[in-house]
Coordinates of C-alpha atoms in Angstrom, one line a residue:
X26 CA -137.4 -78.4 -167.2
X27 CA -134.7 -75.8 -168.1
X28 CA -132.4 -74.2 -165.3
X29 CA -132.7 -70.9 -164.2
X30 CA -130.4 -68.7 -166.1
X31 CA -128.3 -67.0 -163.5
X32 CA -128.5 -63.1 -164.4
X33 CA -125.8 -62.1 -161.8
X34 CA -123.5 -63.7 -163.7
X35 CA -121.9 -63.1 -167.3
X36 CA -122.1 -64.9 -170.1
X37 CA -118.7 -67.0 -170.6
X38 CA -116.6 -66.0 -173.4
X39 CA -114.5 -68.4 -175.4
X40 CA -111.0 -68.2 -175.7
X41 CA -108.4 -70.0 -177.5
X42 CA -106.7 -73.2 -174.8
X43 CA -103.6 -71.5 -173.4
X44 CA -101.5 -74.3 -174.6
X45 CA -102.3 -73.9 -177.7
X46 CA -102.8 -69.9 -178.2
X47 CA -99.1 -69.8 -176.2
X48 CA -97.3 -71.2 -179.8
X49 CA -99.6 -69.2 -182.6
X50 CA -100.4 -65.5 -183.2
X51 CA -104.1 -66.2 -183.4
X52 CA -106.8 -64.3 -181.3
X53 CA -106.7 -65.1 -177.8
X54 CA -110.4 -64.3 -177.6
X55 CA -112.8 -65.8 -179.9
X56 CA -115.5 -63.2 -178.7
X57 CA -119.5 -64.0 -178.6
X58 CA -121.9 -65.2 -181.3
X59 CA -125.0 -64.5 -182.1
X60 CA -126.8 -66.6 -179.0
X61 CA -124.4 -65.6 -176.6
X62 CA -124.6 -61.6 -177.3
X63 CA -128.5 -62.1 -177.1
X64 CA -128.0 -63.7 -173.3
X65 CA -125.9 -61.5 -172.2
X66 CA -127.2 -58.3 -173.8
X67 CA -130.3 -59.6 -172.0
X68 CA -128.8 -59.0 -168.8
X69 CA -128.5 -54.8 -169.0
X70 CA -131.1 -53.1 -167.3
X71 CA -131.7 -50.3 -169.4
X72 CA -130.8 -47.5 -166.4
X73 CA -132.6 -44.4 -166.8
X74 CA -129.9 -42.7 -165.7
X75 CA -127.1 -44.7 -167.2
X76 CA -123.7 -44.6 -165.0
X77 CA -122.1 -46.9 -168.2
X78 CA -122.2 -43.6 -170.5
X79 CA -120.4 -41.6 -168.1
X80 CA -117.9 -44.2 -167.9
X81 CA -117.5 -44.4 -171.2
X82 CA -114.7 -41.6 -172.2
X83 CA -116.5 -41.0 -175.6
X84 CA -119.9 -41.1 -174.6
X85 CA -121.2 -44.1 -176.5
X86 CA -125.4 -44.2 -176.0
X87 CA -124.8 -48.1 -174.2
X88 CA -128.1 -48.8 -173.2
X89 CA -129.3 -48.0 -176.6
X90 CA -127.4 -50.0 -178.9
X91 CA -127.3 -52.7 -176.4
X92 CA -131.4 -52.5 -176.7
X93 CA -131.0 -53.1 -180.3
X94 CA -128.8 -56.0 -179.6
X95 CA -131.5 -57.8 -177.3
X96 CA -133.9 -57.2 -180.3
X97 CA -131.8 -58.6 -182.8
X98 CA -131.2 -55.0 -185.0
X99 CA -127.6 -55.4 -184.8
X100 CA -127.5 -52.7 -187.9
X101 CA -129.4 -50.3 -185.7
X102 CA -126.8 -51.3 -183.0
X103 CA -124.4 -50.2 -185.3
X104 CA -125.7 -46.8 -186.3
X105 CA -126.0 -45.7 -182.6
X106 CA -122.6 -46.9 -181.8
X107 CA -121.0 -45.1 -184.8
X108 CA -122.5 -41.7 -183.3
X109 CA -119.7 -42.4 -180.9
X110 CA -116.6 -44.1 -181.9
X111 CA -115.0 -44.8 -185.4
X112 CA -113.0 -47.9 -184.0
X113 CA -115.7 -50.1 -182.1
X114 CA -113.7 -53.6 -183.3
X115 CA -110.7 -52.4 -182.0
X116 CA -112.2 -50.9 -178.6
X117 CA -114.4 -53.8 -177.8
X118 CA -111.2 -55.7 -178.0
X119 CA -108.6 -53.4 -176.1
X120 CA -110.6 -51.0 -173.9
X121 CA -110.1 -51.1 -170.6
X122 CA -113.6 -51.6 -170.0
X123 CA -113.5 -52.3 -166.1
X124 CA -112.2 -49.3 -164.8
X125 CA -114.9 -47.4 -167.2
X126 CA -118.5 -48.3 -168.5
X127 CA -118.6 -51.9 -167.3
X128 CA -116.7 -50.5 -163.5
X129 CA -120.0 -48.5 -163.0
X130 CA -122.5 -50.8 -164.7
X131 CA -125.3 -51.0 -162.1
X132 CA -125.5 -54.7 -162.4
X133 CA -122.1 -54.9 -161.1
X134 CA -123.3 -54.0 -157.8
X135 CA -124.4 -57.3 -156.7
X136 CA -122.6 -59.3 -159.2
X137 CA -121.2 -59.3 -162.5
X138 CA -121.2 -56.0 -164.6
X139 CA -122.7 -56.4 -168.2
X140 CA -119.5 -57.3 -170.5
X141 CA -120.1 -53.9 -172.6
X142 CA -117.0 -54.3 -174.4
X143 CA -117.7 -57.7 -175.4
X144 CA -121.4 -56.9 -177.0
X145 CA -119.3 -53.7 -178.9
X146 CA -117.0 -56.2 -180.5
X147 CA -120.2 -58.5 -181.6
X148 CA -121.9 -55.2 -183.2
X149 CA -118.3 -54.2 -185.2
X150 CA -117.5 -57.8 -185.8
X151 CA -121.2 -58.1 -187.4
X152 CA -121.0 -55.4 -189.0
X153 CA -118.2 -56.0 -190.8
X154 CA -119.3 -59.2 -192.1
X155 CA -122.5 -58.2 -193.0
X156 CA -121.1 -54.9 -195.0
X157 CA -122.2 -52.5 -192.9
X158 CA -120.1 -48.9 -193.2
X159 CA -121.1 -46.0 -191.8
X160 CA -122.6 -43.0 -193.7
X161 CA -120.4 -40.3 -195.4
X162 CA -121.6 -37.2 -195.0
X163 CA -123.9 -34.5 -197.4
X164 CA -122.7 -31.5 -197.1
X165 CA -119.1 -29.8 -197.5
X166 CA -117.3 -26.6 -195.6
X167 CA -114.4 -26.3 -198.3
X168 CA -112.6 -26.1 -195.5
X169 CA -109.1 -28.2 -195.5
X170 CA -108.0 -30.1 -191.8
X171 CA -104.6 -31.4 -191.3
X172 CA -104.3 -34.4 -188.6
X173 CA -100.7 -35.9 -187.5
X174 CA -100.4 -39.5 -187.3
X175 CA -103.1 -42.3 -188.0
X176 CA -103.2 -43.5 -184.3
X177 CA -106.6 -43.4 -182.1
X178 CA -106.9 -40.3 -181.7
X179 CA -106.1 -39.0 -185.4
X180 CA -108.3 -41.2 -186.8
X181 CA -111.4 -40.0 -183.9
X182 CA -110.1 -36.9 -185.1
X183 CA -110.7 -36.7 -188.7
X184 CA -113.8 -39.1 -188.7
X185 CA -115.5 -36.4 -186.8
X186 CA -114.4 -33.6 -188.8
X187 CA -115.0 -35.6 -192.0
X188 CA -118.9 -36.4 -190.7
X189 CA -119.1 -32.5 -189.9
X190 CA -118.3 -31.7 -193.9
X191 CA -114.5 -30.8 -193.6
X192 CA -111.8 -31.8 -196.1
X193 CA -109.1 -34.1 -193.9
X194 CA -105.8 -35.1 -194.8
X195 CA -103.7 -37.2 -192.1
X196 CA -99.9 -37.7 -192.6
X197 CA -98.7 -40.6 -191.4
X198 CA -95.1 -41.2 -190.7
X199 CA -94.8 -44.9 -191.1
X200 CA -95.8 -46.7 -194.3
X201 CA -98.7 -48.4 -192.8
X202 CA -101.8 -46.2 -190.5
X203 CA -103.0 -47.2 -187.5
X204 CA -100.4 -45.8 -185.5
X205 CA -100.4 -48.2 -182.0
X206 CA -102.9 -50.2 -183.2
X207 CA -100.7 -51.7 -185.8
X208 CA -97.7 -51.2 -184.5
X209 CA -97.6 -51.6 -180.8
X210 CA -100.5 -54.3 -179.9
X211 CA -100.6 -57.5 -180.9
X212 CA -102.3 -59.9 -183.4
X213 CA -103.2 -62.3 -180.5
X214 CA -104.9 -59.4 -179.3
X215 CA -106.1 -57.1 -182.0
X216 CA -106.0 -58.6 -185.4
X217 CA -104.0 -56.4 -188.1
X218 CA -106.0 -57.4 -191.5
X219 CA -109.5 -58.6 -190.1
X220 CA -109.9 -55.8 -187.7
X221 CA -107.7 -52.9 -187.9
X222 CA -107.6 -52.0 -191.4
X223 CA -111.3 -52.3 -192.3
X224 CA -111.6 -49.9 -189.2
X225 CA -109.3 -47.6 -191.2
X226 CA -111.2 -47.9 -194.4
X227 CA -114.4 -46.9 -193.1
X228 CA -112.7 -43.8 -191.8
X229 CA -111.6 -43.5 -195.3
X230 CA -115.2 -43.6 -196.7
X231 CA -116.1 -40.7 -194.9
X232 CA -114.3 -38.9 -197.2
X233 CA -110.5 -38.9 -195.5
X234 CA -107.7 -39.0 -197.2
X235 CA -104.6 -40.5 -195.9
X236 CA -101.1 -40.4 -197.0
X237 CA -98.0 -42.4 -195.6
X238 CA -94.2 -41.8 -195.4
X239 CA -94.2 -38.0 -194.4
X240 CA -92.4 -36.8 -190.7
X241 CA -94.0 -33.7 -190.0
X242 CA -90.7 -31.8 -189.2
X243 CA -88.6 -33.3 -192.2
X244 CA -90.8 -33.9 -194.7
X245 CA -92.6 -30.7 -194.3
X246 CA -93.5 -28.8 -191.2
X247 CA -96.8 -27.5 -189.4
X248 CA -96.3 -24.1 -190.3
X249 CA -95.6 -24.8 -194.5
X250 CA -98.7 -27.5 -194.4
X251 CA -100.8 -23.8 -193.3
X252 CA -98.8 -21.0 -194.9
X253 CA -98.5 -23.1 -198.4
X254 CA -100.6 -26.1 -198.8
X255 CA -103.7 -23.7 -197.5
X256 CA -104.5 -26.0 -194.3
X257 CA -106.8 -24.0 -192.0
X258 CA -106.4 -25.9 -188.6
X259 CA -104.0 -28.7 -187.9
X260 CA -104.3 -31.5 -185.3
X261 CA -101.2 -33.3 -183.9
X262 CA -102.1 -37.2 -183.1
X263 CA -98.2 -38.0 -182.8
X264 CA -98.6 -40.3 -180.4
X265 CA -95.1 -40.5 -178.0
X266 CA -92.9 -43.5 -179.7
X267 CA -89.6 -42.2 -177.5
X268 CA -89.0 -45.3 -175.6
X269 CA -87.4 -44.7 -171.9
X270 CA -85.2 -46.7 -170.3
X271 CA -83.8 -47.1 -166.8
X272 CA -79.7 -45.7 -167.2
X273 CA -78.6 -49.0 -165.1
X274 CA -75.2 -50.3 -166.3
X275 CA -75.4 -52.9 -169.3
X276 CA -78.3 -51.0 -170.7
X277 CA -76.5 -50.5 -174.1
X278 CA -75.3 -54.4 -174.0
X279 CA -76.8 -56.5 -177.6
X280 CA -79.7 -58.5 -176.9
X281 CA -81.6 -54.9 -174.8
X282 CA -84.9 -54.3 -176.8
X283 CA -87.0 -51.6 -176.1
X284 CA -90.1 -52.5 -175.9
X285 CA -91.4 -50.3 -179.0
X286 CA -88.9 -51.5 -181.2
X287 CA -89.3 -55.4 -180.3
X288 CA -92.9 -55.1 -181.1
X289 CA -92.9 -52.9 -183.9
X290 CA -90.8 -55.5 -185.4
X291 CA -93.2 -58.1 -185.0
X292 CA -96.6 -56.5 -185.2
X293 CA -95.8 -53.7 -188.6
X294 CA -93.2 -55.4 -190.0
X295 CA -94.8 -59.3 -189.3
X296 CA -91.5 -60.5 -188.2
X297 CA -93.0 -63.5 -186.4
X298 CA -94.0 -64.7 -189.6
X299 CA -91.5 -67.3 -191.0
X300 CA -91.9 -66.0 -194.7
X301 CA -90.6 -62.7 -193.7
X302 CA -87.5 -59.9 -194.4
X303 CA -87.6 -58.1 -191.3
X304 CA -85.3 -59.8 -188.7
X305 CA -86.2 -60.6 -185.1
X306 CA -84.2 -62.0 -182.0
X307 CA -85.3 -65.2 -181.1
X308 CA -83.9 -65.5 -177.4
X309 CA -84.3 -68.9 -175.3
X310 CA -84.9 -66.7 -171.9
X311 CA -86.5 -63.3 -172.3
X312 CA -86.4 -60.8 -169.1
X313 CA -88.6 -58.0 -169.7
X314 CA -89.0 -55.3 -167.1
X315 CA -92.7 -53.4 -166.7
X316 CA -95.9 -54.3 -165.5
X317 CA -97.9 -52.3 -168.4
X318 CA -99.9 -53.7 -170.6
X319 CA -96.6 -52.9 -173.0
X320 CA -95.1 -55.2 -170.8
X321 CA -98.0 -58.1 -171.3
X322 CA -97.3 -58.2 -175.3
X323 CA -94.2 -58.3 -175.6
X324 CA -94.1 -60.9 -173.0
X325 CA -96.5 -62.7 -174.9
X326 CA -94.9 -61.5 -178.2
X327 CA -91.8 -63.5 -176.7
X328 CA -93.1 -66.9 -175.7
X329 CA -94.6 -67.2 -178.9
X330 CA -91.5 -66.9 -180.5
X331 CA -90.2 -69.6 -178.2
X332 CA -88.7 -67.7 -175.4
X333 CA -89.2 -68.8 -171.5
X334 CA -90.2 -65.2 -170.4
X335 CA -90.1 -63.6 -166.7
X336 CA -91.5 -60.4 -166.2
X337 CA -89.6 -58.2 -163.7
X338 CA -91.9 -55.7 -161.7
X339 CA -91.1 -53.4 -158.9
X340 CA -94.6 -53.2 -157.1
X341 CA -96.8 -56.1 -156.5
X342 CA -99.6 -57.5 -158.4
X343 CA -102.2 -55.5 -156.7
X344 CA -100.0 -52.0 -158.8
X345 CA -99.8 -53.7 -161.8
X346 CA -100.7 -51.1 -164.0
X347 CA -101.5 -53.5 -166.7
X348 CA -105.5 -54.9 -167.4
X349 CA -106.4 -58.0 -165.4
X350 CA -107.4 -59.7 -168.6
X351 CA -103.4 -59.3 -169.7
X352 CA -102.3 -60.2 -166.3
X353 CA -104.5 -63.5 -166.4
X354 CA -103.8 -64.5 -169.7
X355 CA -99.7 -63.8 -169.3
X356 CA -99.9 -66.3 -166.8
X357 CA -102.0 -68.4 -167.9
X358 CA -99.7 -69.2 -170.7
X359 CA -96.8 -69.9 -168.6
X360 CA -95.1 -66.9 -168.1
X361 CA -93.1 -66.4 -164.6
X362 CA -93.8 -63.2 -163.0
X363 CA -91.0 -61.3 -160.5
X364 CA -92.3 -59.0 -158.5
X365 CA -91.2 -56.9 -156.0
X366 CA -88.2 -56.7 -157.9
X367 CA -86.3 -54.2 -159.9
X368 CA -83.0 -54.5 -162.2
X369 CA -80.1 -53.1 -161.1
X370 CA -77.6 -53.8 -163.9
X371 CA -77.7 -56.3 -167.1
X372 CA -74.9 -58.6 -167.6
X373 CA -72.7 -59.4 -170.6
X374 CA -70.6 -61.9 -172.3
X375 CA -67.3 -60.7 -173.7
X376 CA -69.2 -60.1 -177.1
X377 CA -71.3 -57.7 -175.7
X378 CA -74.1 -60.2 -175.6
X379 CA -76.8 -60.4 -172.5
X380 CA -76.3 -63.0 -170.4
X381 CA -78.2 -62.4 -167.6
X382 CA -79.8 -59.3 -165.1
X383 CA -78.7 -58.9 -161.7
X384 CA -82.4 -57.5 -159.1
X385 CA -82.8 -56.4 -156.6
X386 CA -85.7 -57.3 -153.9
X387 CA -88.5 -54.7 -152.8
X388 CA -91.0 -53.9 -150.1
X389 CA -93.5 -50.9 -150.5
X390 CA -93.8 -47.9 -148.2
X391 CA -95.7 -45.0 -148.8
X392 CA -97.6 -44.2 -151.5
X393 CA -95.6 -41.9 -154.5
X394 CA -97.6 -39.3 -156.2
X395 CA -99.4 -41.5 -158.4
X396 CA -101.0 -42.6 -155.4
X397 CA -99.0 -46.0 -155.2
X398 CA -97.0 -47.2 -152.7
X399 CA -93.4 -46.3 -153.2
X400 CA -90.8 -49.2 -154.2
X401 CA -87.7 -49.5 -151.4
X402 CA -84.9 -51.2 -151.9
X403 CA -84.1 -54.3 -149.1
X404 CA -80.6 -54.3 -148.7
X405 CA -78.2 -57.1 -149.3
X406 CA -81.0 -58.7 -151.8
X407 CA -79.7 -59.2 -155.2
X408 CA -79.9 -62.0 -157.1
X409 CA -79.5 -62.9 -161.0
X410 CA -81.7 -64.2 -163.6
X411 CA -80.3 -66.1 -166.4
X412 CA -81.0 -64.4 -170.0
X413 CA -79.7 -63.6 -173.5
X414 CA -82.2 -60.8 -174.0
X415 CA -83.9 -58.0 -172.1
X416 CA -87.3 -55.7 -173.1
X417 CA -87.9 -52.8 -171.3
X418 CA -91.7 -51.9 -171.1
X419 CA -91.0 -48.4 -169.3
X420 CA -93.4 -46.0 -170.8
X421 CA -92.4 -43.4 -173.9
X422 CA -92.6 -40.0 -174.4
X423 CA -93.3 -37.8 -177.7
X424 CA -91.1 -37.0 -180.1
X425 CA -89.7 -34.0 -179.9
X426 CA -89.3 -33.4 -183.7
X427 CA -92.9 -31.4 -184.1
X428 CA -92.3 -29.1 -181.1
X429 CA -88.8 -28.7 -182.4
X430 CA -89.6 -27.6 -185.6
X431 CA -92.8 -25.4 -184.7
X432 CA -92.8 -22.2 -183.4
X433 CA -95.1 -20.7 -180.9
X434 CA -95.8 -24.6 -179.4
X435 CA -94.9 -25.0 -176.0
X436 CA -94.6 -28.6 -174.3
X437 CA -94.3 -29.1 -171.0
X438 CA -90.7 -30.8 -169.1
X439 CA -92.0 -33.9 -169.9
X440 CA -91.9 -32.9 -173.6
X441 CA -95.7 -33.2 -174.0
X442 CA -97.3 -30.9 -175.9
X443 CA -99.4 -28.3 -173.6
X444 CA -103.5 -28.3 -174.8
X445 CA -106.7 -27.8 -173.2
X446 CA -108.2 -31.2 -172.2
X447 CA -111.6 -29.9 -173.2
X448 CA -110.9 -28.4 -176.8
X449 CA -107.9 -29.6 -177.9
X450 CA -106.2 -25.8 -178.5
X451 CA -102.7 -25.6 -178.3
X452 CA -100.4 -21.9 -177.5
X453 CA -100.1 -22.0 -181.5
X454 CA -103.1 -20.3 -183.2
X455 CA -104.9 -23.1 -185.4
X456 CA -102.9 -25.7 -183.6
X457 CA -104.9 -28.3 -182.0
X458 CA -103.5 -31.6 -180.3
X459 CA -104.5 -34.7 -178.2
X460 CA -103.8 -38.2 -177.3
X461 CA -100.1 -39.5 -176.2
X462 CA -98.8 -36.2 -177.8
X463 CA -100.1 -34.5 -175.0
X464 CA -100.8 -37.1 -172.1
X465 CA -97.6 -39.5 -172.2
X466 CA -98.5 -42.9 -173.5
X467 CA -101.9 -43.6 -172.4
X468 CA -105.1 -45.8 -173.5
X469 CA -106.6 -46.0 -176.9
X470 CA -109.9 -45.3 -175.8
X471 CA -108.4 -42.0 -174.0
X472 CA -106.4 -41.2 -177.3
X473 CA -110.1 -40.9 -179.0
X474 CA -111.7 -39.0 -176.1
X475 CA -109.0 -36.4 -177.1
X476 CA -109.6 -36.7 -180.6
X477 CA -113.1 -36.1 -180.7
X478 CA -112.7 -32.9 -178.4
X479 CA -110.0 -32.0 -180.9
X480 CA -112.4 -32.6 -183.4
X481 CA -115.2 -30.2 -182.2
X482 CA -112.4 -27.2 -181.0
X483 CA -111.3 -27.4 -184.9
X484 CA -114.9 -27.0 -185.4
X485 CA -115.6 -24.1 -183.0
X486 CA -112.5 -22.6 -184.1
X487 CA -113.2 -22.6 -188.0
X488 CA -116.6 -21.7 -187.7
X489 CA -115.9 -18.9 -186.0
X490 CA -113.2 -17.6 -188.3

């Protein structure tokens, strides 16, 4: 007789051995199949009042497609789902599911919650092997939308507008869209050619057109893409690609990465590749300083590249701002984790090389206002770690280029651009914005939210006009 199928508990997903995933670029996870997204899709309850949609920043109906997963109409799945979100491959994959729709999944309360973001990766993964695009739509407004930058939330942006009828042009900076997505994360964790770009092309079969190599503010500005090339509303999807760093001494030594640059290296131009132009350095001991889930790849970006890599964190693990999942697969693959522990000045050879980072040991005192406890110094607690290169996974702000070069667009001291949450709308008339741009670097999944409100305050705005 068969065991009882213990519903408290999720269905295992596979994963790559971390010996063997810790030397190749390959997909950590290998996601569920067909068997295992019926099991586990199985286990939702179906709420009435669903706390998962709530959770979910862009309002995906969860108990609905998931209904069509435990009935095997994975297309139907797929329809519902597309109501929603324009990049379910890449949010099933990257989402940070736990502190959203799976943290307030009813099931969670007395045991595991229902892995939401796996069964959305099954549907988009199906999908895209079974030819399924979404549906472009009938009608036109004649009415021309301008979106900045091919990130998450310009491509939620002008998906939506492009399913409401408008004519949608994003500019793209780099010679490659996706903004993040193919830039900043990872093949290990979300595959460039198998995932990221079919998600781009369905957004162009709505209708979108996109065109790389133009800086708004060099190539040509806000204000001459609505005075001359008869764009009615633009959106600004920038993103905020300004790396920080900490201003310790060293900082400027060779062998200092930011974190942006070290994995735009790898990730757009495929540096890790051994068949490839773009150079990269390949360090025997990697330091790199954050506890973000920047900090995670390029960790993991490193040790694939040979490096023995320590992560240097000034909180402990409970702050780590980074997912669990990253956390637990950093370490996993072998990678030594510092915490409590800050830099306080890089080391150098007479060359001008790294050789090494001198810390500094912490204890936590009051909480800061972002609501974690404050790093302090202990005194007479330095120590050094041996290294001939150092990432630093600090955060990044936005450009300043686009504020610089429009008038009437006020950003805040942070340098963010100043919009209303809700629509979108900007202190320049026709100006809409959302995502990094206006948060500081954030989620994807957050970067859409933004994107789909900017998406219906265009809409309000032109229909109104």
């Amino acid at each position: 007789m068969e065991a009882k199928r213990d519903m408290t508990k999720k269905v295992p997903v596979r994963e790559q051995d971390p010996k063997v995933r810790a030397a190749n670029f390959d997909e950590v996870c290998l996601g569920y199949n067909e068997e295992e997204a019926l099991a586990e899709a199985q286990r939702c309850l179906n709420c009435k009042n669903a706390k998962c949609v709530t959770g979910c920043p862009v309002s995906i109906d969860i108990p609905a497609f998931i209904q069509q997963v435990k009935e095997g109409k994975f297309e139907e799945a797929a329809k519902i789902i597309a109501r929603s979100s324009a990049l379910p491959a890449v949010c099933g994959r990257v989402c940070p599911q736990e502190s959203q729709c799976e943290g307030v999944c009813v099931r969670g309360v007395k045991g595991e919650p229902v892995s939401i973001g796996k069964l959305e990766r099954f549907v988009a993964d199906w999908s895209r092997a079974h030819g399924f695009v979404p549906e472009a739509p009938a009608e036109k407004k004649g009415k021309k939308v301008a979106v900045i930058g091919s990130g998450p939330a310009g491509l939620t942006c002008a998906g939506d507008l492009a399913k409401m009828g408008y004519e949608v042009t994003i500019f793209e900076a780099l010679h490659e869209p996706g903004g993040v997505l193919t830039y900043g994360i990872p093949e290990f964790r979300l595959p460039k050619d198998g995932v990221v770009q079919p998600e781009i092309e369905n957004v162009r079969r709505l209708g979108v057109t996109i065109e790389t190599n133009v800086v708004i503010g060099k190539s040509v500005t806000i204000d001459e893409l609505m005075e001359q090339e008869g764009f009615e509303a633009v959106f600004v999807g920038s993103g905020a690609g300004l790396p920080r760093f900490m201003g310790i001494p060293g900082e400027n030594a060779n062998g200092v990465f930011s974190a942006n640059e070290y994995l735009t290296r790898s990730n757009l131009m495929k540096a890790f590749r051994e068949d490839h132009d773009t150079p990269i350095m390949e360090a025997k001991k990697v330091v790199v300083v954050g506890g973000g889930n920047v900090a995670m790849d390029a960790a993991r970006t490193a040790l694939r590249l040979g490096a023995e890599v320590h992560i240097v964190y000034r909180r402990s693990e409970k702050e780590l701002p980074a997912r669990a999942e990253e956390v637990h697969h950093a370490k996993e693959e072998g990678i030594a984790f510092h915490l409590l522990t800050n830099p306080a000045e890089i080391l150098t050879e007479e060359n001008g090389w790294v050789r090494g980072i001198v810390c500094r040991r912490m204890e936590l005192g009051e909480p800061d206002e972002s609501g974690r406890r404050r790093p302090i110094e202990v005194p007479g607690s330095e120590f050094e770690i041996e290294a001939d290169a150092v990432i630093m996974a600090l955060g990044t702000s936005p450009n300043p280029l686009i504020s610089n070069t429009t008038k009437g667009l006020e950003v805040n001291r942070r340098r963010c651009i100043v919009a209303d949450e809700s629509n979108g709308k900007t202190t320049k008339e026709g100006v809409f914005a959302g995502g990094d741009a206006v948060t500081g670097a954030a989620t994807v999944i957050l970067a859409m939210e933004a994107g789909r409100a900017g998406a219906k305050g265009i809409d309000a705005y032109l229909s109104a006009k």
